[in-house]
Coordinates of C-alpha atoms and ligand atoms in Angstrom, one line a residue:
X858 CA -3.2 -0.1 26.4
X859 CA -4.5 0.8 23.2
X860 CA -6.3 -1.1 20.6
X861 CA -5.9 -0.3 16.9
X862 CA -8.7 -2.3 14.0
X863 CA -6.2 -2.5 11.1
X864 CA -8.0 -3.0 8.0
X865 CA -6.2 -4.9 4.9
X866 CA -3.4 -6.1 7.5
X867 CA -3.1 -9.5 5.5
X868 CA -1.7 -7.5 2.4
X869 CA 1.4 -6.0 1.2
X870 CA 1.9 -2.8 3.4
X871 CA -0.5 -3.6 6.1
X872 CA 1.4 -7.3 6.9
X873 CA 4.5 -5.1 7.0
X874 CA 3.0 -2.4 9.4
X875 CA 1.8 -5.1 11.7
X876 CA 5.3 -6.9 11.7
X877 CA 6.9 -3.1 12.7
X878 CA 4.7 -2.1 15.1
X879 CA 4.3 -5.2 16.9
X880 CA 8.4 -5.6 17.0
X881 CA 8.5 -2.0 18.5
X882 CA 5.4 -1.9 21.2
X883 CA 4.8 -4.6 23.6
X884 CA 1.2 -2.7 25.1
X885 CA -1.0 -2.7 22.0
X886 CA -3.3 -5.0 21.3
X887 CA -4.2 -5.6 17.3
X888 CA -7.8 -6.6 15.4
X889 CA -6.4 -6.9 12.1
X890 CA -9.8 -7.2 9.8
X891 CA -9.3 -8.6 6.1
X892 CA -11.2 -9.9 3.6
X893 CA -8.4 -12.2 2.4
X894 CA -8.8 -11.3 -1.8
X895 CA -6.3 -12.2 -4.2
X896 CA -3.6 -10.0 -2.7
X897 CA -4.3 -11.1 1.1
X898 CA -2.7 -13.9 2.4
X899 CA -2.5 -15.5 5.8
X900 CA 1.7 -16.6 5.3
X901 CA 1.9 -13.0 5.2
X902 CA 1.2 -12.9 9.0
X903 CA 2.6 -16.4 9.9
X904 CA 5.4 -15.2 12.4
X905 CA 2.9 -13.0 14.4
X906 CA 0.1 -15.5 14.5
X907 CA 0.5 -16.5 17.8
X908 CA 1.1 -13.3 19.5
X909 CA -1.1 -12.7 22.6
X910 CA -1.8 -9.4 21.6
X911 CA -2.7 -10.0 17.9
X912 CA -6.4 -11.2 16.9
X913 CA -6.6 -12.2 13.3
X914 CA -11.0 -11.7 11.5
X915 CA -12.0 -12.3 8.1
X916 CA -14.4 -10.3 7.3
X917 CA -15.2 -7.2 5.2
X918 CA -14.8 -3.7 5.7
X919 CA -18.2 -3.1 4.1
X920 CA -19.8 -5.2 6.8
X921 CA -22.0 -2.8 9.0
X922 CA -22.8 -5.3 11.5
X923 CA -19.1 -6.8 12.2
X924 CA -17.3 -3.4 11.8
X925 CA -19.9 -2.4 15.0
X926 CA -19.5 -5.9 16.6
X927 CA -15.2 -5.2 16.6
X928 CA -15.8 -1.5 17.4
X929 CA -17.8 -2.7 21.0
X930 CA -15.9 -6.2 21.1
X931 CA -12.5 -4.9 21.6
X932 CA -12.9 -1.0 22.6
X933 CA -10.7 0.5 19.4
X934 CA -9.0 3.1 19.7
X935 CA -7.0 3.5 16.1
X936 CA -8.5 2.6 13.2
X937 CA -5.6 2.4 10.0
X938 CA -7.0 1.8 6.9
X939 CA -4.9 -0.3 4.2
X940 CA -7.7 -2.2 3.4
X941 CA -8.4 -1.4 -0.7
X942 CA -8.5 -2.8 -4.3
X943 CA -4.6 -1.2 -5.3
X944 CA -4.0 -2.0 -8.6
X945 CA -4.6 0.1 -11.3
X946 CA -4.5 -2.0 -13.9
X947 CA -7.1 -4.0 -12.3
X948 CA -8.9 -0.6 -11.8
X949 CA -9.1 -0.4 -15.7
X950 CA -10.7 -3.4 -16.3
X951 CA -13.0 -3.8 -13.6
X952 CA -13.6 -0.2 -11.2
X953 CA -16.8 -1.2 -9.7
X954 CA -14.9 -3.0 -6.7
X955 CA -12.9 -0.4 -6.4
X956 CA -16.1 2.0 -5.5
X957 CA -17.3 -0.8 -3.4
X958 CA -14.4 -1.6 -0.8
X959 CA -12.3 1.7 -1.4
X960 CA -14.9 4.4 -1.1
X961 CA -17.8 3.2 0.5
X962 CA -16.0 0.5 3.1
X963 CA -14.2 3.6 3.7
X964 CA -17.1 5.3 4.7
X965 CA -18.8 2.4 6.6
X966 CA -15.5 2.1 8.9
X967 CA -15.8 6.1 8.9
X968 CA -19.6 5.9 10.5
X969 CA -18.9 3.0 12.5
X970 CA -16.1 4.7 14.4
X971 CA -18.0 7.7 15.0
X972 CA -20.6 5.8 16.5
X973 CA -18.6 4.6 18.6
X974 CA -16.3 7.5 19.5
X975 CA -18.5 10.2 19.4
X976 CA -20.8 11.0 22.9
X977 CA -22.7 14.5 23.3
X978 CA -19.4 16.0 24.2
X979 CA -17.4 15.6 21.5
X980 CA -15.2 12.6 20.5
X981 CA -13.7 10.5 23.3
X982 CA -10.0 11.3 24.1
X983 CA -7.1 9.4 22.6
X984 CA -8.9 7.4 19.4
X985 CA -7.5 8.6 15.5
X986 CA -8.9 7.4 12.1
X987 CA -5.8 7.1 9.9
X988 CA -6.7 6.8 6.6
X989 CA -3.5 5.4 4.5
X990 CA -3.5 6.5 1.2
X991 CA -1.9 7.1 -2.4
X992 CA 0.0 10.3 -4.1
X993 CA -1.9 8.8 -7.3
X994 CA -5.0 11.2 -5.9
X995 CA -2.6 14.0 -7.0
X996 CA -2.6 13.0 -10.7
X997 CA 0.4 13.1 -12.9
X998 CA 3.7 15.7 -12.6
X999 CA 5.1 17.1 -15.4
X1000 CA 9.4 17.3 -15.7
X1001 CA 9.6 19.5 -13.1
X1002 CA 7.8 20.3 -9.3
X1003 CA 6.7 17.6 -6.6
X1004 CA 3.8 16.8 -5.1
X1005 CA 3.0 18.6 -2.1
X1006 CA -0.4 18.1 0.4
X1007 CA -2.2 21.3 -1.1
X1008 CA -1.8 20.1 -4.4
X1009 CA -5.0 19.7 -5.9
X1010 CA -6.7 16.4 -6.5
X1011 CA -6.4 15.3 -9.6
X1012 CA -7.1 11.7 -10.0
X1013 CA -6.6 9.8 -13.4
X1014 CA -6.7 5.9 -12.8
X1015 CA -10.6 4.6 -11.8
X1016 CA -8.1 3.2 -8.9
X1017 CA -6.6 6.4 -8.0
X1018 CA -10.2 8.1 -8.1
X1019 CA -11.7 5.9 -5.8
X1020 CA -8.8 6.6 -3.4
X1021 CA -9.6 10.7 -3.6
X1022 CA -13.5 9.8 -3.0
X1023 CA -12.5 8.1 0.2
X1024 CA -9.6 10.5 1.3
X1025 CA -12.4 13.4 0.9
X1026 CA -15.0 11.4 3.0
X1027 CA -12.4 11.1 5.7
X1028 CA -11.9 14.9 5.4
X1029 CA -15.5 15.4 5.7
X1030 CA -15.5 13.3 9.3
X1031 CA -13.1 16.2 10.2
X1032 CA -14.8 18.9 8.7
X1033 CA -18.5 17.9 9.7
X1034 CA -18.4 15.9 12.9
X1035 CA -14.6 17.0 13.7
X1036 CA -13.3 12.7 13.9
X1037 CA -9.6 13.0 14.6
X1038 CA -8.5 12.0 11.7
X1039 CA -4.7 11.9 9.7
X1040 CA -4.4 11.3 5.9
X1041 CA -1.2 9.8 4.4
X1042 CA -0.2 10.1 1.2
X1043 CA 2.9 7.7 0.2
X1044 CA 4.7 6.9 -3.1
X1045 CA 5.1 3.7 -4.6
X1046 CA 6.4 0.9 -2.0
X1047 CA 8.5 -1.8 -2.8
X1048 CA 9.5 -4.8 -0.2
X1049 CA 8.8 -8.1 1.1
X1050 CA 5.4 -9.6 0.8
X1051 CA 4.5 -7.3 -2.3
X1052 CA 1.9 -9.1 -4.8
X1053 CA 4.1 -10.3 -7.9
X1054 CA 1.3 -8.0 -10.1
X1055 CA 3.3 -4.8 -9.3
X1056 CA 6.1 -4.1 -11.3
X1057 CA 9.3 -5.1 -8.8
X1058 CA 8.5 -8.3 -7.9
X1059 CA 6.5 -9.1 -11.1
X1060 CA 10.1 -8.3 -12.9
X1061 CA 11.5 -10.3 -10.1
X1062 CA 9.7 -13.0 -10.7
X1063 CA 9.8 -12.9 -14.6
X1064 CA 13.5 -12.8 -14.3
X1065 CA 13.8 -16.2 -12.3
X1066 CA 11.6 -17.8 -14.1
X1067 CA 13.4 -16.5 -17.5
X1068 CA 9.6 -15.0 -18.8
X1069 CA 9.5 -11.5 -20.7
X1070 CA 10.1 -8.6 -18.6
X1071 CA 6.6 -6.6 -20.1
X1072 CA 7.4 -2.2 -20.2
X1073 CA 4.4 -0.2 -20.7
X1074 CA 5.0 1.8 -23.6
X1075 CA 8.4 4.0 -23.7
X1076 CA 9.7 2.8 -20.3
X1077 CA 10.4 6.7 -19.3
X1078 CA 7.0 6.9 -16.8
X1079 CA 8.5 7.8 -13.4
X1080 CA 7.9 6.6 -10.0
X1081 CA 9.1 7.4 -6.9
X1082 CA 10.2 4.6 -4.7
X1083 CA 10.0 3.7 -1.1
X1084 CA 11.2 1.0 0.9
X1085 CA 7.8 -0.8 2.6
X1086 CA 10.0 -0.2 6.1
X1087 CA 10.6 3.4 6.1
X1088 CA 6.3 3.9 5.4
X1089 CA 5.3 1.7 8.5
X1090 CA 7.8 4.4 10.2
X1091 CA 6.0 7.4 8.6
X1092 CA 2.3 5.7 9.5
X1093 CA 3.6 5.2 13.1
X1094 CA 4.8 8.3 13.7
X1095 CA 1.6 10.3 12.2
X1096 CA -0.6 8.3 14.1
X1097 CA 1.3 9.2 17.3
X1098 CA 2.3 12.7 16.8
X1099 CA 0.9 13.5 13.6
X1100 CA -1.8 16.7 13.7
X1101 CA -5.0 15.9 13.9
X1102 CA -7.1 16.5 10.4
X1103 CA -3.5 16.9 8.5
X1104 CA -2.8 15.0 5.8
X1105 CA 1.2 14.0 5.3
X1106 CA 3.0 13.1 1.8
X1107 CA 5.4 10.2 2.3
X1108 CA 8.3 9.9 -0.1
X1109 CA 11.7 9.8 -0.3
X1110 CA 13.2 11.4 -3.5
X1111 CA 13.9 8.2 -5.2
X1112 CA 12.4 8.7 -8.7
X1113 CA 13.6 6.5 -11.5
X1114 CA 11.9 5.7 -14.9
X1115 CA 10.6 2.3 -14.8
X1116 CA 13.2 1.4 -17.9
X1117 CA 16.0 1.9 -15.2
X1118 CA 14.2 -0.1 -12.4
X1119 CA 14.1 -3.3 -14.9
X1120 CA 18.0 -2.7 -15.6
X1121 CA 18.9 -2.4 -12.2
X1122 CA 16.8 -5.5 -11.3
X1123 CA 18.5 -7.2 -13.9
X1124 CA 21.9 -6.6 -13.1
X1125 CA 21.3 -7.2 -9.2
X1126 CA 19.9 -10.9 -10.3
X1127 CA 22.9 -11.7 -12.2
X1128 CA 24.9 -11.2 -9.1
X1129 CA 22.7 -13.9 -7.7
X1130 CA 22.3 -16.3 -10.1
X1131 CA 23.8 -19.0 -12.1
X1132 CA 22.2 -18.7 -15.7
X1133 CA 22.5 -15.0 -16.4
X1134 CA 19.4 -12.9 -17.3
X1135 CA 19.7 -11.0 -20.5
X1136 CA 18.1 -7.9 -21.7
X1137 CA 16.7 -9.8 -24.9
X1138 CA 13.9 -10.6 -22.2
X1139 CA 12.7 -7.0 -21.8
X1140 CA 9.5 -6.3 -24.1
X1141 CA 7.9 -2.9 -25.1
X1142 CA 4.1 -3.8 -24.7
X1143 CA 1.2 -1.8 -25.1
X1144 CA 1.3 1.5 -23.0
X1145 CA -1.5 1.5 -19.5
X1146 CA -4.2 3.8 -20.7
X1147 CA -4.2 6.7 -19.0
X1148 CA -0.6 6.3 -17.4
X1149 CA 0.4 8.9 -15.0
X1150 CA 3.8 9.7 -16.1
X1151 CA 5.3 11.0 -13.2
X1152 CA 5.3 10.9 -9.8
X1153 CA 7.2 12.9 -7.3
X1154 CA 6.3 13.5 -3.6
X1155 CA 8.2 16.7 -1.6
X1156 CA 8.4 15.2 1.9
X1157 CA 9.0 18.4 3.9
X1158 CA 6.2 18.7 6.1
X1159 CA 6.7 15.2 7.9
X1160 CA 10.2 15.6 7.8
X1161 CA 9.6 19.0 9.9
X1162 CA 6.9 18.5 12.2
X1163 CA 7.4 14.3 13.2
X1164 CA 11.2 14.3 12.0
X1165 CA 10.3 11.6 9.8
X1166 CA 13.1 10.9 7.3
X1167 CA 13.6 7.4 4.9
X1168 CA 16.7 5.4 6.2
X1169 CA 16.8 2.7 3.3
X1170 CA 18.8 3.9 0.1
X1171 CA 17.0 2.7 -3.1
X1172 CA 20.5 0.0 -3.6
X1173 CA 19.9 -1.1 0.1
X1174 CA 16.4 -1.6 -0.4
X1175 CA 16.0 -3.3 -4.1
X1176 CA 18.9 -6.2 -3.0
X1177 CA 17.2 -6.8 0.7
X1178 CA 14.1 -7.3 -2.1
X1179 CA 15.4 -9.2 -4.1
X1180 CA 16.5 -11.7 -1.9
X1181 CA 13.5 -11.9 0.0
X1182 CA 11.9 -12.9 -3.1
X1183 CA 14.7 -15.3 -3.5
X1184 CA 14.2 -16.9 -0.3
X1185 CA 11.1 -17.4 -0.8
X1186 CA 9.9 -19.2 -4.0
X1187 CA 7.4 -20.9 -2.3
X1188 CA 5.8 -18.2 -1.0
X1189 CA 5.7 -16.6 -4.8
X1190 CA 4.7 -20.1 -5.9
X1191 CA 1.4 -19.8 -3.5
X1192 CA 0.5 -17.2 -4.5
X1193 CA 0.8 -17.4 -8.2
X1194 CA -1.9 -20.2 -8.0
X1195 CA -5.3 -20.1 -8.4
X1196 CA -6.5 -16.9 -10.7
X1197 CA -2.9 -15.3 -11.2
X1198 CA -2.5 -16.9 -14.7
X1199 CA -6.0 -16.5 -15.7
X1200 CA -5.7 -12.7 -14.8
X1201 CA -2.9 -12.1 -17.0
X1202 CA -3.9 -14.4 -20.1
X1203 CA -7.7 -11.8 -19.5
X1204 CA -6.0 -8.8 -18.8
X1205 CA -7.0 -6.4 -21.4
X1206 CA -9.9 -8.8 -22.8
X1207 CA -12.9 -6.2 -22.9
X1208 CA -11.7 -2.8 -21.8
Ligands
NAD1848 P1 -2.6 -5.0 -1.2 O1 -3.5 -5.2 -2.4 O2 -1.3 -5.8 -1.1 O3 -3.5 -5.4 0.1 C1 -4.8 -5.0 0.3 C2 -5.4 -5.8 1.4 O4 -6.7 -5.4 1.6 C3 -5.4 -7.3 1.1 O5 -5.0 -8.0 2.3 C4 -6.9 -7.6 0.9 O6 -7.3 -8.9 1.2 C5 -7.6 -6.5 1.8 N1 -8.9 -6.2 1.3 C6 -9.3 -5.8 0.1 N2 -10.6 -5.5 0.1 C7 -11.1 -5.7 1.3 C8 -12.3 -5.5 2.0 N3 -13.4 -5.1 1.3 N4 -12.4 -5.7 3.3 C9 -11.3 -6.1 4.0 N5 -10.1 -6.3 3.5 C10 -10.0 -6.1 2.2 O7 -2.4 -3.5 -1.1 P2 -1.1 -2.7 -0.5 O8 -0.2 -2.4 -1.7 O9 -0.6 -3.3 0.7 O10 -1.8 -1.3 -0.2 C11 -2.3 -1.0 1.1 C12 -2.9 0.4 1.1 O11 -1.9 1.3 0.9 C13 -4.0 0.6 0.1 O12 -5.0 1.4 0.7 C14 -3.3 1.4 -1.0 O13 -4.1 2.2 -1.7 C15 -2.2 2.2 -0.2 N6 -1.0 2.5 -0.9 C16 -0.3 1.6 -1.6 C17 1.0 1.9 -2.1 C18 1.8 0.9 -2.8 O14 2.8 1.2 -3.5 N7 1.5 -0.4 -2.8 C19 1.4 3.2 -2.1 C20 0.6 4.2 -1.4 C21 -0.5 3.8 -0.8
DAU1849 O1 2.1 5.7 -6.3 C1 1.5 4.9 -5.3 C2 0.8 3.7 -6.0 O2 1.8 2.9 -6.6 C3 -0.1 3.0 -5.1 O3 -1.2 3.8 -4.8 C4 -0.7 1.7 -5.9 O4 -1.5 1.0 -5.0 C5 0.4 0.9 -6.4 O5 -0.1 -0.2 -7.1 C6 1.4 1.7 -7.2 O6 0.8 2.1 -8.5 P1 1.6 2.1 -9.9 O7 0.6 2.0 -11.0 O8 2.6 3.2 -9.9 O9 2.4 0.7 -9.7 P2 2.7 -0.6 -10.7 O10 3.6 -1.4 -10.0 O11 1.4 -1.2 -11.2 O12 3.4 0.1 -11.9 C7 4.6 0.9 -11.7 C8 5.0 1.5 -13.0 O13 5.5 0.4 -13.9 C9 3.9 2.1 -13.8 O14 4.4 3.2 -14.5 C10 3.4 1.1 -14.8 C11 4.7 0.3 -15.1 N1 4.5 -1.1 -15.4 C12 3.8 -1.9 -14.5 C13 3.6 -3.3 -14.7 C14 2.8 -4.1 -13.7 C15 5.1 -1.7 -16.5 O15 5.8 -1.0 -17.3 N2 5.0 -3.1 -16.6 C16 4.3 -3.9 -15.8 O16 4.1 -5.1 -16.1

């Protein structure tokens, strides 16, 4: 039976890992370690809080002494690592955190697990390190081209640097001390549970609430987007199969400019709602400084080796979305409280 310390399991993609993997194995036991910030939240988790299997901590991955205490306590054996500041706007206000929890809580989860996996000969058999990261470490794409995993780093965002600092300290654990070790790189998610400060389910929930639908500066910047689903599958399957000290793009050639992702959204809602949404809502604000303005990931080399493939369409994906978010107001409700306003009213105050 194997044990696996998720890290940032209370947030967006990590609450949706934990619901796959614990739907698909019944002999796995799961710490899942979060700090519980603005973008972690316990209702996230609420159908899976009373598995046997699953043990909730609160606690943060920078924390020497409990990251060793979890290491001993529960015999890991997989460490994934979602926990991280992930939002670059947030990144350009305020980076420090992001060097904090991203890089070096990255390295102390790093040390702690070779402490505990490695003895004189070498590290024990059957224990990974999967470090879960961003193709934002690759920089920005021009018209043409995609990003593959020899693509050199070239970060941009203070968010998307911290990320590169703490994908190269995981390849150092390979390089140095050979840690097995797997490094993912995916494109931008989109799903259930997703905190309303990235663009779908802040348009989402601007549209519902009939509030401006804010478009950094020309609209044309363009991502490419996965269903959260279809990355649990790709994480699974590289921390199964995957080779050890590879790193794997995730991404499945669904690039749209972010112009076109308000106008679908739009014209999905009206199919839902009863006072229609108009376009008059959509407003050109100040462009993100910095802004990557494209993003495209070539998925060939999972696809090939782990036969990993994305089985929701964008259409399929945006309207399961979109009525998640529908049937659950509250949930957006709860999570809009507290600092939410205060963080958009303060967003650019000071950069
Ligand atoms: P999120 O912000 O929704 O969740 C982050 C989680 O980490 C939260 O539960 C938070 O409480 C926790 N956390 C933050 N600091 C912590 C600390 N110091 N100790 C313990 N827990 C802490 O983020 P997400 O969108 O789910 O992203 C998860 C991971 O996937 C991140 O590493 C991100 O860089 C990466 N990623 C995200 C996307 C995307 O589109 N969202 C795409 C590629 C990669
Ligand atoms: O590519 C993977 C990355 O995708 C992840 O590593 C990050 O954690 C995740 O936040 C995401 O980063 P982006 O910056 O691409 O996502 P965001 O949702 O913030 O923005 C998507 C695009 O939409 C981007 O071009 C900026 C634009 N945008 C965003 C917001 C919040 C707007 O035009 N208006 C907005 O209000």
């Amino acid at each position: 039976m194997k044990t696996y310390l998720i890290t940032g399991g209370a947030g967006f993609i990590g609450a949706n890992f934990l619901h796959y993997i614990l739907k698909r194995y019944s002999d796995i036991r799961i710490v899942n370690l979060d700090k519980l910030t603005y973008s972690g939240n316990l209702e996230n988790l609420k159908e899976i809080e009373d598995n046997p299997n699953y043990t909730f901590i609160q606690g943060d991955i920078c924390d020497k002494e409990l990251v060793e205490k979890l290491f001993k306590d529960y015999n890991i054996n997989y460490v994934v690592n979602f926990a991280a500041e992930s939002h670059v706007d947030r990144s350009i206000k305020d980076p420090e955190v992001f060097v904090q929890t991203n890089i070096l809580g990255t390295v102390n989860l790093l040390n702690c697990a070779k402490n505990f996996w490695y003895t004189e000969g070498g590290f024990k058999e059957g224990v990974k390190f999967l470090q879960v990261s961003t193709d934002e470490v690759y920089g920005s794409l021009g018209e043409k081209g995609y990003f593959i995993e020899g693509t050199p780093i070239d970060s941009h965002s203070p968010y998307a640097a911290s990320k590169a600092g703490s994908d190269l300290m995981v390849k150092a654990y390979f390089d140095t001390y050979k840690m097995p070790m797997n490094i993912t790189r995916c494109s931008n998610n989109y799903g259930p549970y997703q905190f309303p400060e990235k663009l779908i389910p802040l348009l989402i929930n601007n549209c519902v609430h009939h509030k401006d639908l804010p478009v950094y500066g020309d609209g044309l910047n363009i991502r490419d987007w996965l269903y959260v689903e279809d990355h649990c599958k790709a994480i699974d399957m590289v921390l199964q199969d995957g080779r050890i000290g590879e790193v794997y793009n995730v991404g499945g050639h669904n690039e749209r400019t972010n112009i076109e992702i308000v106008n679908s959204i739009i014209s999905y809602l009206n199919e839902k709602v009863d006072k229609e949404i108009t376009k008059s809502l959509i407003k050109y604000v100040e462009d993100r400084k910095g802004h990557d303005r494209r993003y495209g990931i070539d998925p060939s080399k999972i696809k090939e080796e782990l036969g990993w493939y994305p089985e929701t369409t964008f259409e399929v994906g945006i309207k399961n979305t979109i009525q998640w978010y529908l049937d659950n107001q509250q949930w957006m409700k709860n999570v809009t409280n507290g600092d939410y306003q205060k963080y958009y009213e303060n967003m650019y105050e000071g950069v």
